[in-house]
């Protein structure tokens, strides 16, 4: 029942109380979930120290939704049916449930919107409101009936619900929606991290995570093969996979490799992708990205291999297609200055860009893509001069298309023009116009005795012009790939051999069947045939052969084999590629003769379809269907190398960058550039010397040469970026000698280029530069392509594969449109039905007997005599169905679901064993402690009896007290004061003041012991009172008369310190104000909204804002919460209404809570404070226990620990830690840390710290760990900072307490850096060394900083003392100053005698507080300065009195 302001809610707790028992609450409509939880917990009388969550339970689909802290339950009720709004008992299916939250570090995520919508619809269908829909399956292997129709229906049903991913066991099927879906934000990367494949909703991130963790667990290389026809979304899937793999590998330290990998994608897409009839972002080349990792999972480097760039697209393409993206980005996105610099025109003014597709509607997007390209090139490492040179080459290529020809009127040959186009090309390429015209209109023919210059015909000239453009663009693309690989190379790999693992992602061109298919489609479809054969081998043939070899029961599944089609292409000597090479080498051969040879050799081949005689084409029956190829230009494209005349023209360019592009060997070009630059340097210096000698004929010495050199045109691969600078005051000969012997030695080191060329030599198109004077012809394009493809398949066979099958949803690029016929066709030629059938009936998990016994040793008997029988008994005992596993001759075969059951059983058994071991270990410790205490009690009893008997015989004077020092006399001026001075009313509110007081007194025993039992803010009067009580209690009745004398002496010394401290504060008012201002600013510094910890985040793939749901484009800056991975725009920060799910809310004002086992953020009132109990225990240990041996290694009494634990929980303010042994307190320190629900270094960053600690270099480890520390919540960071400082102070006294940094790390690593409870305990045990190393690094680094700071302070104090001494010396010139010095000397002598007597008295009276003599005798320089300033004040006052 509800009224205008109040509503009734019925809450049902899910605990061990009576079923159905709940509570009815009347809450305001605006009440949040936090308020309702508090009220319900109080009403039900439950434990307030535990965390709780409120869950909305709805009838349909059994859906449950966890309400966030700011959600309003009443608003949820208003969305329920009308009947459920008034009263919502549990039986109606609409109610709220109260249950305990979890502290295992997992982040609660909402499921995808499509999942909830689906369950809502299912609930409506169950209630009869809508038609019943067929049951949905996210894994095709779970289909009850396996047919083509059922597979197609499942994919269609999921696609219409915007769920484009579906599993077929471990194969992912991705249907291209031609629309961006907001399911790729960092929170989804986090959601799928370290989860078993198939446990969550199908997603491309699940495949990336499975490959990554399989690589780490098995230490075997992995590969992800993405296949599908053109337009199926392979490139986008590759981007998502690379994004996820780099995000998973960024554990602790984000090196430049990840950044370069993410930047390489947009660069390669801009230069290698284009818009086609089937795809708006079609890859016109193939690429294989191999990411290399250390064995710990940290990225080591990467290699990009490219295959067969489609060069012909540059000069001609279909009417509905476009050229490469980069041309449109440059022409539309360039600024006015760039357009003038590169002489850019409008796109429609270029012959190579003329097309029917208008580009006006997406100009804004192209401008954005050009900015994104700029940023991506900077991420890869392209310098601004290099980018300008690249854009100049692109502009020159476009201008080449505008070159026109017409016959000469008078002479033979062609006239080339227009002049402005030739002039623009000349300026952009830095070549002479005459040489350019000659290369475009004539060719050279070599004879035995002479060189002939022959003019081109019109068709030959156009072909030469287009060949120059294609060769130049191909060379540019090759250089960009080389430059990216150079940036991705880890330089350490050249110096040392480190074992690495890898994950390769293959994004190769999809199967194509256009209206006009040429040589490019011929090679592309052959590559897809090879890829299909590889998939069939992995999925069908090899697996079934293994089943047969192991002798298990198996019925073979037939599948289409395309080996015959592959033989048609590549079998020697009659394969199509070999016939093509033969015809390409015959000067008199034509495309027609090539077609005839094809038909003659393969007229009876079932995969080669004959065509009519007059049709210049042939048909091949591929696995995906028949494709008709036009024979035109096959021979020319197969031998499309850079022509010698064009090579000679480009070699004459003044631009060194252009000369690099045409070099066949980058190492040779690199060294030639060094030699050329050296010769030019010598020539310039020689000319400068002659000029100077002419101006100064009488001077025979060398001059100061102000020399500068333009390197922008002369640096191969930026090698000369910083070679030359302005050299002054240098002798010319000495400089040249130094540069040639030192600098040249570094530059000639070209190991990195050699290493890259060794990895990707097969990808680089062979050019004619180094073959101008040889008769051997370079290999054909088809030969190079087959070689690179063979190397790719060899790499894939060495790795374990994961498959992603991309499906094109429709042929019109329509958003969210599902074409049944097209999808069914793709399912058929990919053998999806057979794939699902073998995955359904096959065994996904395979173990050798040794692997099985090693992994599941805990579940097997202790002694394994016959592994085959023992394993069978185990699986049968666990109740697994016999059809779900089989035992072969050497291997165990399991279904994936049964493997997961086995893994869960292993986890439970290991946890049970660990608990048993812990019980026995604790029992042994308690037994050992009991025996030790009993022995001590017996000893004490025996000693007591002996003493009691001895006292009857021996006189009580057996233990006389030590004699006093008779040389020390006490002056009569020392009187007992009944009242202390008014200065003692001052309170100590600054920790620095207390530190100065300790140093001033020289003996910390009396002050520290009194202070430890008081509050942090104490007064001097309280300090004196406590001191008097302590001295009186220690003196006893016998020496009570001497107590006032000791107290009075201490008070006089303390009064002097107070005056000196006041003077010090007066001299530093500015520093105090500045410190207070910084402190107040730090206290008032707000955290992110609603507990979020936002930091800037550069988006690499398109994502969506979690607040406003609008797009965040690639390379834009966004804000991401490091805790819950929420991503939003900067403008949306102030609009966020959802609390951070990564950590709990802070403790509210006045809220009562316990102190052990409570979230850290609930124990602090400000973000940078430390919990009171922790601070209290650490301070006590630092004051009383730093010299205790084994301070943290030894354990205290369990009874005393329980007692103190109870008191600290109840009232930590009133407890006195002096009454408890130091080991009891140190044990509670560790217990407090262990009982934190989320450890100090947090579950979410656990893996990040492990990866950081496993980095190869010490500097990288340190930097990575501290970067991750910055991501901790503020309260965790402050507490960890305080704890590490405490451990540093403990480690500094290692000589006394025997606690080194390593020993402390071993003890505290399980307390502050522990793995989540859901982790595999066996794997977590292997991480102990890493966690210990991580904590030890923190302690050692902070120790270094502490020592460095202390040295700086000591230097400052020495400098201050020296300055004071110098001032004293200057004052000795006058008699008055002399008297002051004598008086000061006498007074200091007397005061030192008082102190010496005072310490001796304490040594005699308080033997239990003795310290080392070095501590008693050392006097800090700062306390001396304070004393001197105190004496100066004293004598100044005497002086003033004397003057009056």
XYZ file of N, CA and C in Angstrom, residues 1087 1093 1143-1147 1159-1171 1232 1236 1238-1242 1269 1271-1283:
123
model
N 37.458 12.997 -5.012
C 37.685 11.828 -5.860
C 36.709 11.848 -7.022
N 37.328 6.007 -10.082
C 38.713 6.460 -10.179
C 39.040 6.649 -11.653
N 34.734 -0.915 -5.738
C 35.008 -0.889 -4.310
C 33.830 -0.251 -3.604
N 33.760 -0.440 -2.319
C 32.593 -0.024 -1.554
C 32.629 1.465 -1.299
N 31.513 1.992 -0.818
C 31.428 3.394 -0.454
C 32.201 3.636 0.837
N 32.568 4.902 1.025
C 33.279 5.257 2.239
C 32.347 5.266 3.434
N 32.974 5.237 4.570
C 32.207 5.259 5.811
C 31.535 6.611 5.978
N 35.723 -3.727 4.910
C 36.350 -3.048 3.774
C 37.128 -1.819 4.220
N 38.264 -1.623 3.627
C 39.154 -0.544 4.037
C 38.498 0.819 3.901
N 37.745 1.007 2.832
C 37.132 2.310 2.602
C 36.061 2.628 3.631
N 35.604 1.630 4.388
C 34.618 1.882 5.437
C 35.267 2.235 6.766
N 36.605 2.164 6.839
C 37.315 2.435 8.084
C 37.945 3.817 8.124
N 37.939 4.514 7.008
C 38.599 5.817 6.940
C 37.566 6.883 6.652
N 37.842 8.070 7.164
C 36.927 9.184 6.940
C 37.355 10.036 5.767
N 38.631 10.043 5.458
C 39.136 10.753 4.284
C 39.939 9.787 3.438
N 40.096 10.138 2.177
C 40.709 9.204 1.230
C 42.168 8.934 1.555
N 42.879 9.918 2.150
C 44.311 9.753 2.374
C 44.647 9.438 3.825
N 43.687 8.957 4.593
C 43.943 8.617 5.991
C 44.164 7.123 6.132
N 44.668 6.744 7.329
C 44.967 5.346 7.640
C 44.010 4.905 8.743
N 43.460 3.688 8.679
C 42.573 3.230 9.745
C 43.209 3.368 11.123
N 45.064 -8.376 10.845
C 44.225 -7.294 10.319
C 44.342 -7.202 8.794
N 41.219 -8.402 5.669
C 40.580 -7.425 4.791
C 39.827 -8.148 3.675
N 39.059 -7.151 0.715
C 39.845 -6.908 -0.491
C 41.221 -6.462 -0.035
N 42.290 -7.195 -0.351
C 43.606 -6.867 0.196
C 44.068 -5.476 -0.214
N 45.135 -5.032 0.424
C 45.623 -3.677 0.167
C 45.939 -3.465 -1.309
N 46.513 -4.464 -1.957
C 46.888 -4.327 -3.361
C 45.808 -4.885 -4.282
N 44.625 -5.130 -3.777
C 43.362 -5.437 -4.452
C 43.426 -6.672 -5.349
N 50.463 0.931 -8.665
C 50.119 1.491 -7.361
C 49.257 2.737 -7.507
N 46.935 3.108 -9.491
C 45.567 2.705 -9.791
C 44.811 2.199 -8.566
N 45.496 2.096 -7.431
C 44.827 1.651 -6.220
C 43.844 2.715 -5.738
N 42.774 2.308 -5.046
C 41.897 3.301 -4.414
C 42.688 4.145 -3.422
N 42.274 5.395 -3.191
C 43.059 6.293 -2.324
C 43.292 5.724 -0.933
N 42.273 5.109 -0.338
C 42.454 4.564 1.005
C 43.452 3.408 1.009
N 43.423 2.563 -0.005
C 44.398 1.471 -0.104
C 45.806 2.013 -0.287
N 45.919 3.028 -1.101
C 47.242 3.601 -1.364
C 47.831 4.208 -0.093
N 47.038 4.957 0.653
C 47.536 5.596 1.869
C 47.949 4.553 2.900
N 47.126 3.534 3.094
C 47.449 2.500 4.072
C 48.675 1.706 3.650
N 48.769 1.367 2.380
C 49.948 0.644 1.895
C 51.203 1.492 2.043
N 51.087 2.771 1.776
C 52.233 3.665 1.926
C 52.711 3.704 3.371
N 51.766 3.752 4.298
C 52.130 3.753 5.720
C 52.751 2.424 6.125
N 52.225 1.317 5.625
C 52.760 0.007 5.975
C 54.174 -0.170 5.435
